[in-house]
Amino acid sequence: MPAEAGQPTPLILVVGVSGSGKTTVAGLLADRLGWPHRDADEFHSPADRAKMAAGHPLTDADRAPWLAAIGAWMDQEAAAHRPAVVTCSALKRSYRDRLLHGRPGVRLLYLHGTRELIRARLEARHGHFFPAALLDSQFADLQEPQPDEHPVVVEIDQPPRAVVAAALSLLGLADPAAPSAPSAPSAPSAPSEEAPVSEQTPRSAGPTGEQWELRRGGQRAVVVELGGALRHYEADGVPLLDGFAADEPVTSGRGQLLVPWPNRVGGGRYRFDGADLQLPLSEPERHNAIHGLLRWVPWRLLARSDEGVRVGTTLHPQPGYPFLLEVSAEYRLTDDGLEVLVSAVNAGTARAPYGVGQHPYLTVGTDLVDTALLTVPAGHRLTTDDEGLPTGEEPVEGTQYDFRTARPIGGMALDTAFTGLERDGAGRAVVRLAHPSGQRGTDLWLGEGTGYVQVYTGDTLGQPERRRRGVAVEAMSCPADAFRTGTGLTVLEPGAGHVLRWGLRPWVTVGGAAIR
């Protein structure tokens, strides 16, 4: 694949200590992209190989001609306009600077793992000239890539194909039309007063654990360890979410991922493949199980870059849901806004019922949502009973629930699921919340895997001061009670996956047209 005219030739430099999987990952990357690749070991002199095999670490002087040879190969590929992948341990900042300087097309991919994991891998490796005994010297030399190097960092405690999928996505090289389910196991305003993450509560010390910050241009987002939730999103200093602070707990589902079902399961009871199952009643006042099983568990970091983060967790078999799922969520800032991809794969041996949603609250800066303008491009809404469970479906035309044309929310209390979504040429349905002036707002788009959207004005929140301060707009694959009714339910066969895509796009009007 040749580089585009006028653009630097893209080159991926895969770095990390010996044993982190650079050769395997680089080979898989090259295969996926159809690019040539070389391994750093090929550039070592026979003398260097013999020295390492004897248990002696290389010095900076030993490594200088090796780095020069790698750089020369990169220049050769760039001159021929051939995108390529190359590995190099590049443990020290000075080594990386030497390889990156004057090569604007190079992206840094850092494979990160614990010393214990990498030692175990080296000890299991036979016939390689680099012995496990030299690992301590590698970590002694290691200077991890810093933010100003703009690395994509991928954790290696996952299958190589998952490492590659995360790397491709965060490098912006994944095919946007391809499914991304995880592999089976094997107006000018004042700047935000919220401090950068580095100045907030120490990592893992707050109620929602680690805080992963994303930045691109004037956009900033924060994802948290607890439940992989989206805590904050702003553009040009303007908060677009009614979220929560780093030192606050999550309340009212704010930004939370709803897996393996969104909304409610009546009585927590359902029947699947001949078995009667009972979920814990997490909404006891209504005798329902609500919003899945992963909101209150830690999600681990899988990969990160300046502009994106991928987190994941395992949903183990448990009472009421005896199925095994691997779940991940990726958040990525683009020129167009924030994109979210929630993926799940059935890692067990039995079929599994599945649904997914996410629960952000949008704001346009008004004290209450009453004056905000809402657009919901849906032809039908679901009627519900006193327990919030669907009883039927009816057209919105001629009713107060018709928001197909923008209008103020007014005093209307919404906790309503909509379907029959009207989609654009890209397959997206766009829910819009606009400032009363109509001059700015946020679009929440619903992409692949979204069949329903729940709109909630927060009238029944447990915190009265938060009621009607934001509008929850929840992308959902299925409606409430899908485990019992089967409506919109996904049944995952062993090894099968599901993808939910949605995103946020802030806009302002210039000359009557909405632009970013």
PDB file of N, CA, C and O in Angstrom, residues 442-489:
ATOM      1  N   THR A 442     -24.950  19.334  21.175  1.00  0.00           N
ATOM      2  CA  THR A 442     -24.235  18.064  21.034  1.00  0.00           C
ATOM      3  C   THR A 442     -25.127  17.057  20.326  1.00  0.00           C
ATOM      4  O   THR A 442     -26.303  16.910  20.661  1.00  0.00           O
ATOM      5  N   ASP A 443     -24.561  16.387  19.340  1.00  0.00           N
ATOM      6  CA  ASP A 443     -25.232  15.262  18.683  1.00  0.00           C
ATOM      7  C   ASP A 443     -24.704  13.965  19.280  1.00  0.00           C
ATOM      8  O   ASP A 443     -23.489  13.784  19.399  1.00  0.00           O
ATOM      9  N   LEU A 444     -25.600  13.083  19.663  1.00  0.00           N
ATOM     10  CA  LEU A 444     -25.215  11.729  20.064  1.00  0.00           C
ATOM     11  C   LEU A 444     -25.669  10.809  18.943  1.00  0.00           C
ATOM     12  O   LEU A 444     -26.870  10.673  18.687  1.00  0.00           O
ATOM     13  N   TRP A 445     -24.680  10.218  18.247  1.00  0.00           N
ATOM     14  CA  TRP A 445     -25.037   9.356  17.117  1.00  0.00           C
ATOM     15  C   TRP A 445     -25.020   7.891  17.536  1.00  0.00           C
ATOM     16  O   TRP A 445     -24.248   7.465  18.396  1.00  0.00           O
ATOM     17  N   LEU A 446     -25.924   7.152  16.926  1.00  0.00           N
ATOM     18  CA  LEU A 446     -26.126   5.738  17.212  1.00  0.00           C
ATOM     19  C   LEU A 446     -25.760   4.949  15.974  1.00  0.00           C
ATOM     20  O   LEU A 446     -26.383   5.105  14.925  1.00  0.00           O
ATOM     21  N   GLY A 447     -24.745   4.124  16.077  1.00  0.00           N
ATOM     22  CA  GLY A 447     -24.253   3.383  14.932  1.00  0.00           C
ATOM     23  C   GLY A 447     -24.548   1.903  15.023  1.00  0.00           C
ATOM     24  O   GLY A 447     -25.616   1.474  15.482  1.00  0.00           O
ATOM     25  N   GLU A 448     -23.573   1.107  14.605  1.00  0.00           N
ATOM     26  CA  GLU A 448     -23.717  -0.348  14.546  1.00  0.00           C
ATOM     27  C   GLU A 448     -24.135  -0.919  15.901  1.00  0.00           C
ATOM     28  O   GLU A 448     -23.609  -0.551  16.956  1.00  0.00           O
ATOM     29  N   GLY A 449     -25.106  -1.831  15.858  1.00  0.00           N
ATOM     30  CA  GLY A 449     -25.521  -2.534  17.067  1.00  0.00           C
ATOM     31  C   GLY A 449     -26.545  -1.802  17.907  1.00  0.00           C
ATOM     32  O   GLY A 449     -26.962  -2.305  18.952  1.00  0.00           O
ATOM     33  N   THR A 450     -26.966  -0.596  17.492  1.00  0.00           N
ATOM     34  CA  THR A 450     -27.929   0.183  18.275  1.00  0.00           C
ATOM     35  C   THR A 450     -29.304   0.112  17.619  1.00  0.00           C
ATOM     36  O   THR A 450     -29.497   0.622  16.526  1.00  0.00           O
ATOM     37  N   GLY A 451     -30.252  -0.505  18.321  1.00  0.00           N
ATOM     38  CA  GLY A 451     -31.606  -0.586  17.796  1.00  0.00           C
ATOM     39  C   GLY A 451     -32.585   0.294  18.537  1.00  0.00           C
ATOM     40  O   GLY A 451     -33.695   0.544  18.061  1.00  0.00           O
ATOM     41  N   TYR A 452     -32.166   0.786  19.712  1.00  0.00           N
ATOM     42  CA  TYR A 452     -33.056   1.545  20.584  1.00  0.00           C
ATOM     43  C   TYR A 452     -32.258   2.673  21.249  1.00  0.00           C
ATOM     44  O   TYR A 452     -31.032   2.596  21.370  1.00  0.00           O
ATOM     45  N   VAL A 453     -32.980   3.693  21.701  1.00  0.00           N
ATOM     46  CA  VAL A 453     -32.359   4.749  22.494  1.00  0.00           C
ATOM     47  C   VAL A 453     -33.329   5.140  23.607  1.00  0.00           C
ATOM     48  O   VAL A 453     -34.532   5.296  23.385  1.00  0.00           O
ATOM     49  N   GLN A 454     -32.813   5.215  24.827  1.00  0.00           N
ATOM     50  CA  GLN A 454     -33.607   5.628  25.990  1.00  0.00           C
ATOM     51  C   GLN A 454     -33.273   7.081  26.292  1.00  0.00           C
ATOM     52  O   GLN A 454     -32.099   7.467  26.354  1.00  0.00           O
ATOM     53  N   VAL A 455     -34.303   7.894  26.481  1.00  0.00           N
ATOM     54  CA  VAL A 455     -34.123   9.311  26.816  1.00  0.00           C
ATOM     55  C   VAL A 455     -34.745   9.543  28.188  1.00  0.00           C
ATOM     56  O   VAL A 455     -35.930   9.226  28.411  1.00  0.00           O
ATOM     57  N   TYR A 456     -33.957  10.103  29.115  1.00  0.00           N
ATOM     58  CA  TYR A 456     -34.373  10.230  30.517  1.00  0.00           C
ATOM     59  C   TYR A 456     -34.011  11.618  31.020  1.00  0.00           C
ATOM     60  O   TYR A 456     -32.849  12.029  30.952  1.00  0.00           O
ATOM     61  N   THR A 457     -35.003  12.339  31.523  1.00  0.00           N
ATOM     62  CA  THR A 457     -34.772  13.708  32.006  1.00  0.00           C
ATOM     63  C   THR A 457     -34.432  13.762  33.489  1.00  0.00           C
ATOM     64  O   THR A 457     -34.301  14.853  34.052  1.00  0.00           O
ATOM     65  N   GLY A 458     -34.285  12.643  34.132  1.00  0.00           N
ATOM     66  CA  GLY A 458     -33.763  12.602  35.496  1.00  0.00           C
ATOM     67  C   GLY A 458     -34.716  13.063  36.564  1.00  0.00           C
ATOM     68  O   GLY A 458     -34.286  13.507  37.635  1.00  0.00           O
ATOM     69  N   ASP A 459     -36.017  12.911  36.341  1.00  0.00           N
ATOM     70  CA  ASP A 459     -36.992  13.410  37.313  1.00  0.00           C
ATOM     71  C   ASP A 459     -37.040  12.576  38.586  1.00  0.00           C
ATOM     72  O   ASP A 459     -37.520  13.056  39.615  1.00  0.00           O
ATOM     73  N   THR A 460     -36.559  11.359  38.556  1.00  0.00           N
ATOM     74  CA  THR A 460     -36.663  10.474  39.721  1.00  0.00           C
ATOM     75  C   THR A 460     -35.316  10.165  40.345  1.00  0.00           C
ATOM     76  O   THR A 460     -35.194   9.200  41.107  1.00  0.00           O
ATOM     77  N   LEU A 461     -34.290  10.960  40.027  1.00  0.00           N
ATOM     78  CA  LEU A 461     -32.966  10.704  40.572  1.00  0.00           C
ATOM     79  C   LEU A 461     -32.978  10.772  42.093  1.00  0.00           C
ATOM     80  O   LEU A 461     -33.713  11.581  42.688  1.00  0.00           O
ATOM     81  N   GLY A 462     -32.134   9.961  42.723  1.00  0.00           N
ATOM     82  CA  GLY A 462     -32.043   9.946  44.179  1.00  0.00           C
ATOM     83  C   GLY A 462     -31.479  11.223  44.764  1.00  0.00           C
ATOM     84  O   GLY A 462     -31.664  11.497  45.951  1.00  0.00           O
ATOM     85  N   GLN A 463     -30.782  11.999  43.959  1.00  0.00           N
ATOM     86  CA  GLN A 463     -30.231  13.278  44.407  1.00  0.00           C
ATOM     87  C   GLN A 463     -31.096  14.396  43.829  1.00  0.00           C
ATOM     88  O   GLN A 463     -30.971  14.732  42.646  1.00  0.00           O
ATOM     89  N   PRO A 464     -31.976  14.965  44.603  1.00  0.00           N
ATOM     90  CA  PRO A 464     -32.903  15.974  44.063  1.00  0.00           C
ATOM     91  C   PRO A 464     -32.213  17.131  43.353  1.00  0.00           C
ATOM     92  O   PRO A 464     -32.739  17.655  42.368  1.00  0.00           O
ATOM     93  N   GLU A 465     -31.022  17.497  43.826  1.00  0.00           N
ATOM     94  CA  GLU A 465     -30.325  18.628  43.213  1.00  0.00           C
ATOM     95  C   GLU A 465     -29.804  18.315  41.818  1.00  0.00           C
ATOM     96  O   GLU A 465     -29.456  19.242  41.057  1.00  0.00           O
ATOM     97  N   ARG A 466     -29.757  17.043  41.437  1.00  0.00           N
ATOM     98  CA  ARG A 466     -29.289  16.666  40.099  1.00  0.00           C
ATOM     99  C   ARG A 466     -30.445  16.431  39.121  1.00  0.00           C
ATOM    100  O   ARG A 466     -30.202  16.197  37.933  1.00  0.00           O
ATOM    101  N   ARG A 467     -31.676  16.506  39.603  1.00  0.00           N
ATOM    102  CA  ARG A 467     -32.810  16.208  38.743  1.00  0.00           C
ATOM    103  C   ARG A 467     -32.962  17.270  37.645  1.00  0.00           C
ATOM    104  O   ARG A 467     -32.836  18.456  37.903  1.00  0.00           O
ATOM    105  N   ARG A 468     -33.193  16.793  36.416  1.00  0.00           N
ATOM    106  CA  ARG A 468     -33.432  17.638  35.254  1.00  0.00           C
ATOM    107  C   ARG A 468     -32.274  18.591  34.975  1.00  0.00           C
ATOM    108  O   ARG A 468     -32.444  19.635  34.345  1.00  0.00           O
ATOM    109  N   ARG A 469     -31.071  18.219  35.417  1.00  0.00           N
ATOM    110  CA  ARG A 469     -29.876  19.020  35.113  1.00  0.00           C
ATOM    111  C   ARG A 469     -29.229  18.578  33.802  1.00  0.00           C
ATOM    112  O   ARG A 469     -28.471  19.313  33.198  1.00  0.00           O
ATOM    113  N   GLY A 470     -29.492  17.347  33.406  1.00  0.00           N
ATOM    114  CA  GLY A 470     -28.980  16.801  32.155  1.00  0.00           C
ATOM    115  C   GLY A 470     -29.973  15.810  31.597  1.00  0.00           C
ATOM    116  O   GLY A 470     -30.936  15.416  32.278  1.00  0.00           O
ATOM    117  N   VAL A 471     -29.763  15.408  30.353  1.00  0.00           N
ATOM    118  CA  VAL A 471     -30.632  14.435  29.698  1.00  0.00           C
ATOM    119  C   VAL A 471     -29.811  13.184  29.407  1.00  0.00           C
ATOM    120  O   VAL A 471     -28.823  13.242  28.664  1.00  0.00           O
ATOM    121  N   ALA A 472     -30.193  12.066  30.009  1.00  0.00           N
ATOM    122  CA  ALA A 472     -29.536  10.802  29.684  1.00  0.00           C
ATOM    123  C   ALA A 472     -30.024  10.345  28.320  1.00  0.00           C
ATOM    124  O   ALA A 472     -31.235  10.242  28.084  1.00  0.00           O
ATOM    125  N   VAL A 473     -29.078  10.104  27.424  1.00  0.00           N
ATOM    126  CA  VAL A 473     -29.388   9.578  26.096  1.00  0.00           C
ATOM    127  C   VAL A 473     -28.599   8.283  25.966  1.00  0.00           C
ATOM    128  O   VAL A 473     -27.376   8.309  25.811  1.00  0.00           O
ATOM    129  N   GLU A 474     -29.302   7.153  26.045  1.00  0.00           N
ATOM    130  CA  GLU A 474     -28.652   5.860  26.194  1.00  0.00           C
ATOM    131  C   GLU A 474     -28.747   5.043  24.906  1.00  0.00           C
ATOM    132  O   GLU A 474     -29.838   4.647  24.503  1.00  0.00           O
ATOM    133  N   ALA A 475     -27.597   4.823  24.283  1.00  0.00           N
ATOM    134  CA  ALA A 475     -27.550   3.895  23.147  1.00  0.00           C
ATOM    135  C   ALA A 475     -27.770   2.483  23.674  1.00  0.00           C
ATOM    136  O   ALA A 475     -27.112   2.060  24.630  1.00  0.00           O
ATOM    137  N   MET A 476     -28.685   1.732  23.037  1.00  0.00           N
ATOM    138  CA  MET A 476     -29.001   0.394  23.513  1.00  0.00           C
ATOM    139  C   MET A 476     -29.144  -0.565  22.333  1.00  0.00           C
ATOM    140  O   MET A 476     -29.681  -0.203  21.287  1.00  0.00           O
ATOM    141  N   SER A 477     -28.697  -1.785  22.541  1.00  0.00           N
ATOM    142  CA  SER A 477     -28.892  -2.809  21.515  1.00  0.00           C
ATOM    143  C   SER A 477     -30.276  -3.424  21.591  1.00  0.00           C
ATOM    144  O   SER A 477     -30.779  -3.962  20.602  1.00  0.00           O
ATOM    145  N   CYS A 478     -30.891  -3.366  22.761  1.00  0.00           N
ATOM    146  CA  CYS A 478     -32.207  -3.955  22.975  1.00  0.00           C
ATOM    147  C   CYS A 478     -32.944  -3.133  24.023  1.00  0.00           C
ATOM    148  O   CYS A 478     -32.331  -2.369  24.767  1.00  0.00           O
ATOM    149  N   PRO A 479     -34.261  -3.271  24.125  1.00  0.00           N
ATOM    150  CA  PRO A 479     -35.003  -2.513  25.129  1.00  0.00           C
ATOM    151  C   PRO A 479     -35.005  -3.223  26.476  1.00  0.00           C
ATOM    152  O   PRO A 479     -34.436  -4.311  26.634  1.00  0.00           O
ATOM    153  N   ALA A 480     -35.661  -2.601  27.442  1.00  0.00           N
ATOM    154  CA  ALA A 480     -35.839  -3.234  28.751  1.00  0.00           C
ATOM    155  C   ALA A 480     -36.548  -4.577  28.605  1.00  0.00           C
ATOM    156  O   ALA A 480     -37.351  -4.785  27.699  1.00  0.00           O
ATOM    157  N   ASP A 481     -36.215  -5.485  29.504  1.00  0.00           N
ATOM    158  CA  ASP A 481     -36.858  -6.797  29.644  1.00  0.00           C
ATOM    159  C   ASP A 481     -36.604  -7.729  28.462  1.00  0.00           C
ATOM    160  O   ASP A 481     -37.345  -8.700  28.263  1.00  0.00           O
ATOM    161  N   ALA A 482     -35.555  -7.453  27.686  1.00  0.00           N
ATOM    162  CA  ALA A 482     -35.274  -8.292  26.515  1.00  0.00           C
ATOM    163  C   ALA A 482     -34.943  -9.724  26.909  1.00  0.00           C
ATOM    164  O   ALA A 482     -35.203 -10.656  26.134  1.00  0.00           O
ATOM    165  N   PHE A 483     -34.376  -9.944  28.099  1.00  0.00           N
ATOM    166  CA  PHE A 483     -34.068 -11.310  28.524  1.00  0.00           C
ATOM    167  C   PHE A 483     -35.350 -12.143  28.662  1.00  0.00           C
ATOM    168  O   PHE A 483     -35.319 -13.365  28.500  1.00  0.00           O
ATOM    169  N   ARG A 484     -36.459 -11.480  28.985  1.00  0.00           N
ATOM    170  CA  ARG A 484     -37.724 -12.220  29.149  1.00  0.00           C
ATOM    171  C   ARG A 484     -38.536 -12.247  27.857  1.00  0.00           C
ATOM    172  O   ARG A 484     -39.150 -13.270  27.533  1.00  0.00           O
ATOM    173  N   THR A 485     -38.541 -11.131  27.126  1.00  0.00           N
ATOM    174  CA  THR A 485     -39.388 -11.057  25.929  1.00  0.00           C
ATOM    175  C   THR A 485     -38.686 -11.508  24.662  1.00  0.00           C
ATOM    176  O   THR A 485     -39.328 -11.869  23.677  1.00  0.00           O
ATOM    177  N   GLY A 486     -37.351 -11.417  24.653  1.00  0.00           N
ATOM    178  CA  GLY A 486     -36.587 -11.739  23.452  1.00  0.00           C
ATOM    179  C   GLY A 486     -36.529 -10.602  22.445  1.00  0.00           C
ATOM    180  O   GLY A 486     -35.839 -10.716  21.420  1.00  0.00           O
ATOM    181  N   THR A 487     -37.182  -9.472  22.715  1.00  0.00           N
ATOM    182  CA  THR A 487     -37.200  -8.349  21.782  1.00  0.00           C
ATOM    183  C   THR A 487     -35.811  -7.730  21.658  1.00  0.00           C
ATOM    184  O   THR A 487     -35.242  -7.249  22.641  1.00  0.00           O
ATOM    185  N   GLY A 488     -35.270  -7.772  20.462  1.00  0.00           N
ATOM    186  CA  GLY A 488     -33.960  -7.168  20.220  1.00  0.00           C
ATOM    187  C   GLY A 488     -32.804  -7.910  20.857  1.00  0.00           C
ATOM    188  O   GLY A 488     -31.663  -7.445  20.800  1.00  0.00           O
ATOM    189  N   LEU A 489     -33.070  -9.057  21.469  1.00  0.00           N
ATOM    190  CA  LEU A 489     -32.019  -9.776  22.193  1.00  0.00           C
ATOM    191  C   LEU A 489     -31.009 -10.385  21.222  1.00  0.00           C
ATOM    192  O   LEU A 489     -31.374 -10.945  20.189  1.00  0.00           O
TER     193      LEU A 489
END
